[in-house]
Amino acid sequence: MAPAPLGLPGLLLWPGALGAMTNDWKTRTRLVHEGSRRSQYGEMAEAIFLTQGFVYPDAEAAEARFLKAGEDEFIYARYGNPTTRMFEDRIAALEGTEDAFATASGMAAVNGALVSMLRAGDRVVSSRALFGSCLYILEEVLQRFGVTVTFVDGADLDQWRAAVTPGTTAVFFEAMSNPTLELVDIRAVSEIAHAAGALVICDNVFATPIFSRAVDQGADVVVYSATKHIDGQGRALGGVICGTRDFIRKIAEPYMKHTGGAMSPFTAWIMLNGMATLDLRCRAMADSAARIAQTLEGHEKVARVIYPGLASHPQHELAMAQMGSGGTMVAFEVKGGKEAAFRFMNALEIALISNNLGDAKSIATHPATTTHQRLPQPQKDALGITPGLIRYSAGLEDAGDLIADLMQALSVA
Ligand SMILES: *Cc1c(COP(=O)(O)O)cnc(C)c1O
């Protein structure tokens, strides 16, 4: 099909641009082509429009643009930019949502999704096992502005049923929790929420956009830290809010564009490149994670292995139904507490000690002393964050090498 000129002079649209939901491309094809826009030069790679703003042929055009910007018309990069829009269209197509808004970080996405729709007097129900900064928004920020937040054990549907009363405005959860890889049954919780008239906001980072089809299961809004698997190479911070066109353009965008949380075009370009290989990377990492989990299970120095792909995981069946995979993360407890865990980590030769995840490089994290250090001990105990717990993000290295590395480090622990 010949490219059709659209909107700005010179900006051409290939099939696929604005094609979200109108073609029947499979995930891998969408990840490479969806949302692509080409200039009059017909460049192969997605162009980086490193421009803060846009010019208009005449004053009338400027007036018209401010009155109503069309699909491929831009005003200011804090509102939108062609490179950023390519990323938004590509991730919306991947998620199966009508639209998306790209943000400066994952936390800008979580904050934007929640704060843009809530007002004083509203009620939110959230799972308790959350990324620390998500917990800060729910516990500190929202409550300070008069929003009531009730926390439940995300895996316990009875607690959701009891807490999500009619009039609840929104429900928030991480589909797979950090660091103990507990799942929330998205379909069941969405049914409970919708029956009460609440909007379902799902932080899907750990489950990845490849394995967890949160919208298909009933979630209304899905947020990601693109910093993790979407970039996948430790280069940039980013995030995205995915949802209906009405939610994105009438609720999330006005809040985000006026409060300055938009993604930079350069970051969008990095994320677009990350997406081309996202499916391949997630599947390769999950294959390695599964092999690692199987090898660790029953190891004499390992007290327990938490991996949703193992039959021993209490939610194994739910994980298979919801994700069709155990995911790319493995958590396990080294016998001997913090000292043994530190000896193990310090002996690793391939996996790096860090707190990122979903990266090409395998990463080991000690949640009790880093990502979850601030939590009081009773809360750590309740979440299963023991002194010996290691969170391992399987990377793209050879799985045999990773296993050999883990085995030699365990022998030192
Ligand atoms: C990392 C992470 C975030 C925050 O993302 P940033 O890009 O670091 O702002 C939010 N939720 C979860 C589950 C995460 O893992």
CSV table of C-alpha atoms and ligand atoms in Angstrom, one decimal:
chain,number,residue,atom,x,y,z
A,1,MET,CA,0.0,0.0,0.0
A,2,ALA,CA,1.4,3.4,-0.9
A,3,PRO,CA,2.0,5.7,2.0
A,4,ALA,CA,-0.7,8.3,2.5
A,5,PRO,CA,0.3,11.8,3.2
A,6,LEU,CA,-1.3,13.1,6.3
A,7,GLY,CA,-1.4,16.1,8.5
A,8,LEU,CA,1.8,18.0,8.3
A,9,PRO,CA,3.4,18.6,5.0
A,10,GLY,CA,6.2,16.0,4.5
A,11,LEU,CA,5.1,13.7,7.3
A,12,LEU,CA,4.1,10.4,5.7
A,13,LEU,CA,2.2,7.6,7.3
A,14,TRP,CA,3.0,4.0,6.5
A,15,PRO,CA,0.4,1.3,6.9
A,16,GLY,CA,0.5,0.6,10.6
A,17,ALA,CA,0.7,4.2,11.8
A,18,LEU,CA,-2.6,4.9,13.4
A,19,GLY,CA,-3.4,1.3,12.5
A,20,ALA,CA,-3.7,0.1,16.1
A,21,MET,CA,-6.7,-2.2,16.3
A,22,THR,CA,-7.4,-1.9,12.6
A,23,ASN,CA,-5.0,-4.6,11.3
A,24,ASP,CA,-4.7,-8.2,12.5
A,25,TRP,CA,-0.9,-8.2,12.9
A,26,LYS,CA,0.4,-10.6,15.5
A,27,THR,CA,2.5,-9.3,18.5
A,28,ARG,CA,5.9,-9.8,16.9
A,29,THR,CA,4.9,-7.8,13.8
A,30,ARG,CA,3.3,-5.0,15.8
A,31,LEU,CA,6.5,-4.8,18.0
A,32,VAL,CA,8.6,-4.1,14.9
A,33,HIS,CA,6.3,-1.9,12.8
A,34,GLU,CA,3.2,-0.6,14.6
A,35,GLY,CA,2.9,3.2,14.9
A,36,SER,CA,5.9,3.9,12.5
A,37,ARG,CA,5.8,7.3,10.9
A,38,ARG,CA,8.2,8.3,8.2
A,39,SER,CA,9.2,11.8,7.1
A,40,GLN,CA,9.6,12.8,3.4
A,41,TYR,CA,13.0,11.2,3.5
A,42,GLY,CA,11.7,7.7,4.0
A,43,GLU,CA,14.2,6.9,6.7
A,44,MET,CA,14.5,3.2,7.7
A,45,ALA,CA,14.8,3.7,11.5
A,46,GLU,CA,12.3,5.7,13.5
A,47,ALA,CA,13.4,9.3,13.5
A,48,ILE,CA,14.1,11.1,16.7
A,49,PHE,CA,12.3,14.4,16.6
A,50,LEU,CA,14.5,16.2,19.1
A,51,THR,CA,12.4,19.3,19.1
A,52,GLN,CA,10.7,21.1,21.9
A,53,GLY,CA,8.0,22.6,19.7
A,54,PHE,CA,6.5,22.9,16.3
A,55,VAL,CA,6.0,25.8,13.8
A,56,TYR,CA,2.9,26.7,11.8
A,57,PRO,CA,2.6,27.9,8.2
A,58,ASP,CA,0.5,30.9,9.3
A,59,ALA,CA,-1.3,32.4,12.3
A,60,GLU,CA,-4.5,30.8,11.3
A,61,ALA,CA,-2.9,27.3,11.4
A,62,ALA,CA,-1.6,28.0,14.9
A,63,GLU,CA,-5.0,29.1,16.0
A,64,ALA,CA,-6.6,26.0,14.5
A,65,ARG,CA,-4.0,23.7,16.0
A,66,PHE,CA,-4.6,25.1,19.5
A,67,LEU,CA,-8.4,24.9,19.0
A,68,LYS,CA,-8.1,21.2,18.1
A,69,ALA,CA,-4.9,19.3,17.2
A,70,GLY,CA,-5.5,16.5,14.7
A,71,GLU,CA,-4.1,13.0,14.9
A,72,ASP,CA,-0.6,13.9,13.6
A,73,GLU,CA,-0.5,17.5,14.7
A,74,PHE,CA,1.7,18.6,17.6
A,75,ILE,CA,2.1,21.8,19.6
A,76,TYR,CA,4.7,21.2,22.3
A,77,ALA,CA,6.8,18.2,23.3
A,78,ARG,CA,5.3,18.3,26.8
A,79,TYR,CA,2.0,17.5,25.1
A,80,GLY,CA,3.2,15.1,22.5
A,81,ASN,CA,5.9,14.6,19.8
A,82,PRO,CA,6.0,12.3,16.7
A,83,THR,CA,8.7,10.0,18.1
A,84,THR,CA,6.8,9.7,21.4
A,85,ARG,CA,3.6,9.1,19.5
A,86,MET,CA,5.1,6.3,17.7
A,87,PHE,CA,6.0,4.6,21.0
A,88,GLU,CA,2.5,5.3,22.3
A,89,ASP,CA,0.8,3.8,19.3
A,90,ARG,CA,3.1,0.7,19.4
A,91,ILE,CA,2.5,0.0,23.0
A,92,ALA,CA,-1.2,0.6,22.8
A,93,ALA,CA,-1.4,-1.9,19.9
A,94,LEU,CA,0.6,-4.4,21.9
A,95,GLU,CA,-1.6,-4.0,25.0
A,96,GLY,CA,-4.8,-4.0,22.9
A,97,THR,CA,-5.9,-0.6,24.3
A,98,GLU,CA,-7.2,2.3,22.2
A,99,ASP,CA,-4.5,4.7,23.3
A,100,ALA,CA,-1.5,5.3,25.6
A,101,PHE,CA,0.4,8.2,27.1
A,102,ALA,CA,4.2,7.9,27.5
A,103,THR,CA,5.7,9.3,30.7
A,104,ALA,CA,9.1,10.3,32.0
A,105,SER,CA,9.3,7.2,34.3
A,106,GLY,CA,7.2,4.3,35.6
A,107,MET,CA,6.4,6.3,38.7
A,108,ALA,CA,5.1,9.2,36.6
A,109,ALA,CA,2.8,6.7,34.9
A,110,VAL,CA,1.5,5.3,38.3
A,111,ASN,CA,1.1,8.7,39.7
A,112,GLY,CA,-0.6,10.1,36.6
A,113,ALA,CA,-3.0,7.2,36.3
A,114,LEU,CA,-4.1,7.5,39.9
A,115,VAL,CA,-4.0,11.3,40.6
A,116,SER,CA,-5.5,12.3,37.2
A,117,MET,CA,-8.8,10.4,38.0
A,118,LEU,CA,-9.1,10.8,41.8
A,119,ARG,CA,-10.4,13.6,44.0
A,120,ALA,CA,-10.9,14.2,47.7
A,121,GLY,CA,-13.4,11.8,49.2
A,122,ASP,CA,-12.7,9.0,46.7
A,123,ARG,CA,-11.9,5.5,47.9
A,124,VAL,CA,-9.2,3.2,46.5
A,125,VAL,CA,-8.5,-0.4,47.3
A,126,SER,CA,-5.0,-1.7,46.7
A,127,SER,CA,-3.0,-4.8,47.1
A,128,ARG,CA,-0.4,-4.5,49.9
A,129,ALA,CA,2.6,-6.0,48.2
A,130,LEU,CA,3.8,-3.0,46.1
A,131,PHE,CA,6.9,-1.4,44.7
A,132,GLY,CA,8.1,1.1,47.4
A,133,SER,CA,7.3,4.2,45.4
A,134,CYS,CA,3.8,2.9,44.5
A,135,LEU,CA,3.2,2.5,48.2
A,136,TYR,CA,4.4,6.0,48.8
A,137,ILE,CA,1.8,7.4,46.4
A,138,LEU,CA,-1.0,5.4,47.9
A,139,GLU,CA,-0.1,5.7,51.5
A,140,GLU,CA,1.3,9.3,51.6
A,141,VAL,CA,0.2,11.3,48.6
A,142,LEU,CA,-3.3,10.2,48.0
A,143,GLN,CA,-4.3,10.1,51.7
A,144,ARG,CA,-2.9,13.7,52.1
A,145,PHE,CA,-5.3,14.9,49.5
A,146,GLY,CA,-8.3,13.2,51.2
A,147,VAL,CA,-8.5,9.9,49.3
A,148,THR,CA,-9.1,6.9,51.5
A,149,VAL,CA,-6.9,3.9,50.7
A,150,THR,CA,-7.6,0.4,51.9
A,151,PHE,CA,-4.9,-2.3,51.6
A,152,VAL,CA,-5.7,-6.0,51.0
A,153,ASP,CA,-3.7,-9.2,50.6
A,154,GLY,CA,-3.7,-9.3,46.7
A,155,ALA,CA,-4.0,-13.0,46.4
A,156,ASP,CA,-7.0,-13.3,48.8
A,157,LEU,CA,-10.2,-12.7,46.8
A,158,ASP,CA,-12.3,-12.7,50.0
A,159,GLN,CA,-10.3,-9.6,51.2
A,160,TRP,CA,-11.0,-7.9,47.8
A,161,ARG,CA,-14.7,-8.7,48.0
A,162,ALA,CA,-14.9,-7.3,51.6
A,163,ALA,CA,-13.0,-4.1,50.8
A,164,VAL,CA,-14.3,-3.2,47.4
A,165,THR,CA,-17.7,-1.8,48.4
A,166,PRO,CA,-20.1,0.1,46.1
A,167,GLY,CA,-18.7,3.6,45.6
A,168,THR,CA,-15.1,2.5,45.4
A,169,THR,CA,-13.5,4.7,42.8
A,170,ALA,CA,-10.5,2.6,41.8
A,171,VAL,CA,-8.7,-0.7,42.4
A,172,PHE,CA,-4.9,-0.8,42.1
A,173,PHE,CA,-2.5,-3.8,42.1
A,174,GLU,CA,0.7,-5.2,40.7
A,175,ALA,CA,-0.3,-8.2,38.6
A,176,MET,CA,2.8,-10.0,39.9
A,177,SER,CA,4.3,-8.7,43.1
A,178,ASN,CA,7.8,-7.6,43.9
A,179,PRO,CA,9.9,-9.4,45.2
A,180,THR,CA,7.9,-12.5,46.2
A,181,LEU,CA,6.1,-13.1,42.8
A,182,GLU,CA,2.6,-13.4,44.1
A,183,LEU,CA,-0.1,-13.1,41.5
A,184,VAL,CA,-3.3,-11.1,41.6
A,185,ASP,CA,-6.1,-12.9,39.7
A,186,ILE,CA,-6.8,-10.0,37.3
A,187,ARG,CA,-10.1,-11.5,35.9
A,188,ALA,CA,-11.6,-12.1,39.4
A,189,VAL,CA,-10.5,-8.8,40.9
A,190,SER,CA,-11.8,-6.9,37.8
A,191,GLU,CA,-15.2,-8.6,38.2
A,192,ILE,CA,-15.4,-7.6,41.8
A,193,ALA,CA,-14.2,-4.0,41.0
A,194,HIS,CA,-16.6,-3.6,38.1
A,195,ALA,CA,-19.6,-4.8,40.1
A,196,ALA,CA,-18.8,-2.0,42.6
A,197,GLY,CA,-18.3,0.5,39.8
A,198,ALA,CA,-14.6,0.9,40.3
A,199,LEU,CA,-11.9,1.4,37.7
A,200,VAL,CA,-9.2,-1.3,37.6
A,201,ILE,CA,-5.6,0.0,37.3
A,202,CYS,CA,-3.0,-2.7,36.9
A,203,ASP,CA,0.8,-2.2,37.3
A,204,ASN,CA,2.0,-4.9,35.0
A,205,VAL,CA,5.8,-4.5,35.1
A,206,PHE,CA,6.8,-7.9,36.6
A,207,ALA,CA,4.3,-9.8,34.5
A,208,THR,CA,5.6,-8.0,31.3
A,209,PRO,CA,3.4,-6.8,28.4
A,210,ILE,CA,4.3,-10.1,26.6
A,211,PHE,CA,3.0,-12.6,29.1
A,212,SER,CA,0.2,-10.8,30.9
A,213,ARG,CA,-2.8,-9.6,28.9
A,214,ALA,CA,-4.2,-7.5,31.7
A,215,VAL,CA,-6.8,-5.7,29.5
A,216,ASP,CA,-8.0,-9.0,28.0
A,217,GLN,CA,-8.5,-10.2,31.6
A,218,GLY,CA,-10.6,-7.1,32.6
A,219,ALA,CA,-8.2,-4.3,33.6
A,220,ASP,CA,-9.2,-0.9,32.5
A,221,VAL,CA,-5.9,0.9,32.7
A,222,VAL,CA,-2.4,-0.7,32.5
A,223,VAL,CA,0.7,1.1,33.6
A,224,TYR,CA,4.3,0.1,32.9
A,225,SER,CA,7.8,1.2,33.9
A,226,ALA,CA,9.4,1.0,30.5
A,227,THR,CA,12.7,1.2,32.3
A,228,LYS,CA,12.5,-2.5,32.9
A,229,HIS,CA,11.8,-5.1,30.1
A,230,ILE,CA,10.7,-2.6,27.4
A,231,ASP,CA,14.1,-0.8,27.3
A,232,GLY,CA,15.7,-4.0,28.6
A,233,GLN,CA,19.2,-2.7,28.3
A,234,GLY,CA,19.5,-0.4,31.3
A,235,ARG,CA,19.7,2.8,29.3
A,236,ALA,CA,16.7,5.0,30.1
A,237,LEU,CA,13.9,5.7,32.5
A,238,GLY,CA,10.4,5.7,31.1
A,239,GLY,CA,6.8,4.7,31.6
A,240,VAL,CA,3.4,4.5,29.9
A,241,ILE,CA,-0.3,4.6,30.8
A,242,CYS,CA,-2.5,2.5,28.5
A,243,GLY,CA,-6.3,2.7,28.4
A,244,THR,CA,-9.3,3.8,26.5
A,245,ARG,CA,-9.1,6.9,24.3
A,246,ASP,CA,-11.4,8.7,26.7
A,247,PHE,CA,-9.3,7.8,29.7
A,248,ILE,CA,-6.0,8.6,28.1
A,249,ARG,CA,-6.9,11.8,26.2
A,250,LYS,CA,-9.6,13.3,28.5
A,251,ILE,CA,-8.2,12.3,32.0
A,252,ALA,CA,-4.6,11.2,31.9
A,253,GLU,CA,-3.2,13.5,29.2
A,254,PRO,CA,-4.5,16.8,30.6
A,255,TYR,CA,-3.0,16.0,33.9
A,256,MET,CA,0.3,14.7,32.5
A,257,LYS,CA,0.8,17.5,30.0
A,258,HIS,CA,0.1,20.3,32.4
A,259,THR,CA,2.2,18.8,35.2
A,260,GLY,CA,5.3,18.0,33.1
A,261,GLY,CA,5.5,14.2,33.2
A,262,ALA,CA,5.9,13.5,29.4
A,263,MET,CA,8.5,11.1,28.0
A,264,SER,CA,11.4,12.7,26.1
A,265,PRO,CA,11.6,12.0,22.4
A,266,PHE,CA,15.0,10.5,22.8
A,267,THR,CA,13.7,8.1,25.4
A,268,ALA,CA,10.8,7.2,23.2
A,269,TRP,CA,13.3,6.3,20.4
A,270,ILE,CA,15.2,4.0,22.8
A,271,MET,CA,12.0,2.4,23.9
A,272,LEU,CA,10.9,1.9,20.3
A,273,ASN,CA,14.1,0.1,19.6
A,274,GLY,CA,13.6,-2.0,22.8
A,275,MET,CA,10.2,-3.0,21.6
A,276,ALA,CA,11.4,-4.6,18.4
A,277,THR,CA,13.1,-7.3,20.4
A,278,LEU,CA,10.8,-7.4,23.5
A,279,ASP,CA,9.0,-10.6,22.7
A,280,LEU,CA,12.2,-12.5,21.8
A,281,ARG,CA,13.9,-11.2,25.0
A,282,CYS,CA,11.1,-11.9,27.4
A,283,ARG,CA,10.7,-15.4,26.1
A,284,ALA,CA,14.4,-16.1,26.2
A,285,MET,CA,14.7,-14.7,29.7
A,286,ALA,CA,11.6,-16.7,30.9
A,287,ASP,CA,13.1,-19.9,29.4
A,288,SER,CA,16.3,-19.3,31.4
A,289,ALA,CA,14.4,-18.3,34.6
A,290,ALA,CA,12.4,-21.6,34.4
A,291,ARG,CA,15.7,-23.6,34.0
A,292,ILE,CA,17.2,-21.7,36.9
A,293,ALA,CA,14.2,-22.2,39.1
A,294,GLN,CA,14.2,-26.0,38.4
A,295,THR,CA,17.9,-26.2,39.2
A,296,LEU,CA,17.6,-24.3,42.4
A,297,GLU,CA,14.6,-26.2,43.7
A,298,GLY,CA,15.9,-28.9,46.0
A,299,HIS,CA,19.4,-27.5,46.2
A,300,GLU,CA,20.9,-28.1,49.6
A,301,LYS,CA,21.8,-24.5,50.2
A,302,VAL,CA,18.4,-23.1,49.1
A,303,ALA,CA,15.5,-23.1,51.6
A,304,ARG,CA,12.7,-22.3,49.0
A,305,VAL,CA,12.3,-21.2,45.4
A,306,ILE,CA,9.5,-18.9,44.3
A,307,TYR,CA,8.8,-19.1,40.6
A,308,PRO,CA,5.2,-19.1,39.2
A,309,GLY,CA,6.3,-21.6,36.5
A,310,LEU,CA,7.1,-24.2,39.1
A,311,ALA,CA,4.3,-26.7,40.1
A,312,SER,CA,5.3,-25.9,43.7
A,313,HIS,CA,4.2,-22.2,43.4
A,314,PRO,CA,0.8,-21.9,45.2
A,315,GLN,CA,-0.6,-20.0,42.2
A,316,HIS,CA,1.0,-22.1,39.5
A,317,GLU,CA,-2.3,-22.8,37.8
A,318,LEU,CA,-3.4,-19.2,37.9
A,319,ALA,CA,0.0,-18.2,36.5
A,320,MET,CA,-0.3,-20.6,33.6
A,321,ALA,CA,-3.9,-19.4,32.8
A,322,GLN,CA,-3.0,-15.7,33.2
A,323,MET,CA,0.5,-15.5,31.7
A,324,GLY,CA,1.2,-18.9,30.0
A,325,SER,CA,4.7,-18.6,31.5
A,326,GLY,CA,6.4,-18.2,34.9
A,327,GLY,CA,8.0,-14.9,33.8
A,328,THR,CA,11.5,-13.7,33.8
A,329,MET,CA,12.1,-13.3,37.6
A,330,VAL,CA,13.0,-15.9,40.2
A,331,ALA,CA,13.1,-15.4,44.0
A,332,PHE,CA,14.8,-17.8,46.3
A,333,GLU,CA,16.0,-18.0,49.9
A,334,VAL,CA,19.6,-18.9,50.6
A,335,LYS,CA,20.0,-20.9,53.9
A,336,GLY,CA,22.0,-19.0,56.5
A,337,GLY,CA,20.3,-15.6,56.4
A,338,LYS,CA,21.9,-12.3,55.4
A,339,GLU,CA,25.5,-13.4,55.8
A,340,ALA,CA,25.0,-16.4,53.5
A,341,ALA,CA,23.0,-14.3,51.0
A,342,PHE,CA,25.8,-11.7,50.9
A,343,ARG,CA,28.5,-14.3,50.5
A,344,PHE,CA,26.4,-15.8,47.6
A,345,MET,CA,25.9,-12.4,45.9
A,346,ASN,CA,29.5,-11.4,46.3
A,347,ALA,CA,30.6,-14.7,44.7
A,348,LEU,CA,28.5,-14.2,41.5
A,349,GLU,CA,30.7,-13.7,38.5
A,350,ILE,CA,28.1,-13.1,35.7
A,351,ALA,CA,25.0,-11.8,37.4
A,352,LEU,CA,25.4,-8.2,38.6
A,353,ILE,CA,24.4,-6.8,42.0
A,354,SER,CA,21.8,-4.1,41.2
A,355,ASN,CA,18.1,-3.3,41.7
A,356,ASN,CA,17.0,-3.0,38.0
A,357,LEU,CA,15.2,-5.9,36.4
A,358,GLY,CA,14.1,-7.2,33.0
A,359,ASP,CA,17.6,-6.3,31.7
A,360,ALA,CA,19.8,-8.2,29.2
A,361,LYS,CA,22.2,-8.5,32.0
A,362,SER,CA,21.2,-10.9,34.8
A,363,ILE,CA,20.8,-9.1,38.1
A,364,ALA,CA,20.7,-10.2,41.7
A,365,THR,CA,19.0,-8.1,44.4
A,366,HIS,CA,18.8,-8.5,48.1
A,367,PRO,CA,15.4,-6.9,48.8
A,368,ALA,CA,15.6,-6.8,52.6
A,369,THR,CA,18.6,-4.4,52.6
A,370,THR,CA,18.0,-2.5,49.4
A,371,THR,CA,14.6,-2.1,47.6
A,372,HIS,CA,12.6,-2.9,50.7
A,373,GLN,CA,15.0,-1.7,53.3
A,374,ARG,CA,12.7,1.0,54.6
A,375,LEU,CA,9.8,-1.4,55.5
A,376,PRO,CA,9.4,-2.1,59.2
A,377,GLN,CA,10.3,-5.7,60.1
A,378,PRO,CA,6.7,-6.8,60.7
A,379,GLN,CA,5.8,-5.7,57.2
A,380,LYS,CA,8.9,-7.5,55.8
A,381,ASP,CA,7.8,-10.6,57.6
A,382,ALA,CA,4.2,-10.3,56.3
A,383,LEU,CA,5.5,-10.0,52.7
A,384,GLY,CA,8.0,-12.8,53.1
A,385,ILE,CA,11.1,-10.6,52.6
A,386,THR,CA,13.4,-12.7,54.7
A,387,PRO,CA,17.2,-12.0,55.3
A,388,GLY,CA,18.1,-14.8,53.0
A,389,LEU,CA,15.8,-13.8,50.1
A,390,ILE,CA,17.4,-13.1,46.7
A,391,ARG,CA,15.5,-11.7,43.7
A,392,TYR,CA,17.0,-12.8,40.5
A,393,SER,CA,16.3,-11.2,37.1
A,394,ALA,CA,17.3,-13.7,34.4
A,395,GLY,CA,19.1,-11.9,31.5
A,396,LEU,CA,20.0,-12.9,28.0
A,397,GLU,CA,23.2,-14.7,28.8
A,398,ASP,CA,23.6,-18.4,28.1
A,399,ALA,CA,21.3,-20.3,30.5
A,400,GLY,CA,24.0,-22.9,31.2
A,401,ASP,CA,26.5,-20.2,32.1
A,402,LEU,CA,24.0,-18.5,34.4
A,403,ILE,CA,23.3,-21.8,36.2
A,404,ALA,CA,27.0,-22.6,36.5
A,405,ASP,CA,27.5,-19.1,38.0
A,406,LEU,CA,24.7,-19.6,40.5
A,407,MET,CA,26.0,-23.1,41.5
A,408,GLN,CA,29.5,-21.9,42.2
A,409,ALA,CA,28.2,-18.9,44.2
A,410,LEU,CA,25.9,-21.2,46.2
A,411,SER,CA,28.9,-23.4,47.0
A,412,VAL,CA,30.5,-20.4,48.6
A,413,ALA,CA,27.4,-19.4,50.5
B,1,LIG,C1,10.4,-0.1,38.7
B,1,LIG,C2,8.9,-0.2,39.0
B,1,LIG,C3,8.1,1.0,39.0
B,1,LIG,C4,8.7,2.4,38.8
B,1,LIG,O1,9.3,2.5,37.6
B,1,LIG,P1,10.4,3.7,37.3
B,1,LIG,O2,10.6,3.6,35.8
B,1,LIG,O3,11.6,3.3,38.1
B,1,LIG,O4,9.9,5.0,37.7
B,1,LIG,C5,6.8,0.8,39.3
B,1,LIG,N1,6.2,-0.4,39.5
B,1,LIG,C6,7.0,-1.5,39.5
B,1,LIG,C7,6.3,-2.8,39.8
B,1,LIG,C8,8.3,-1.5,39.2
B,1,LIG,O5,9.0,-2.6,39.2
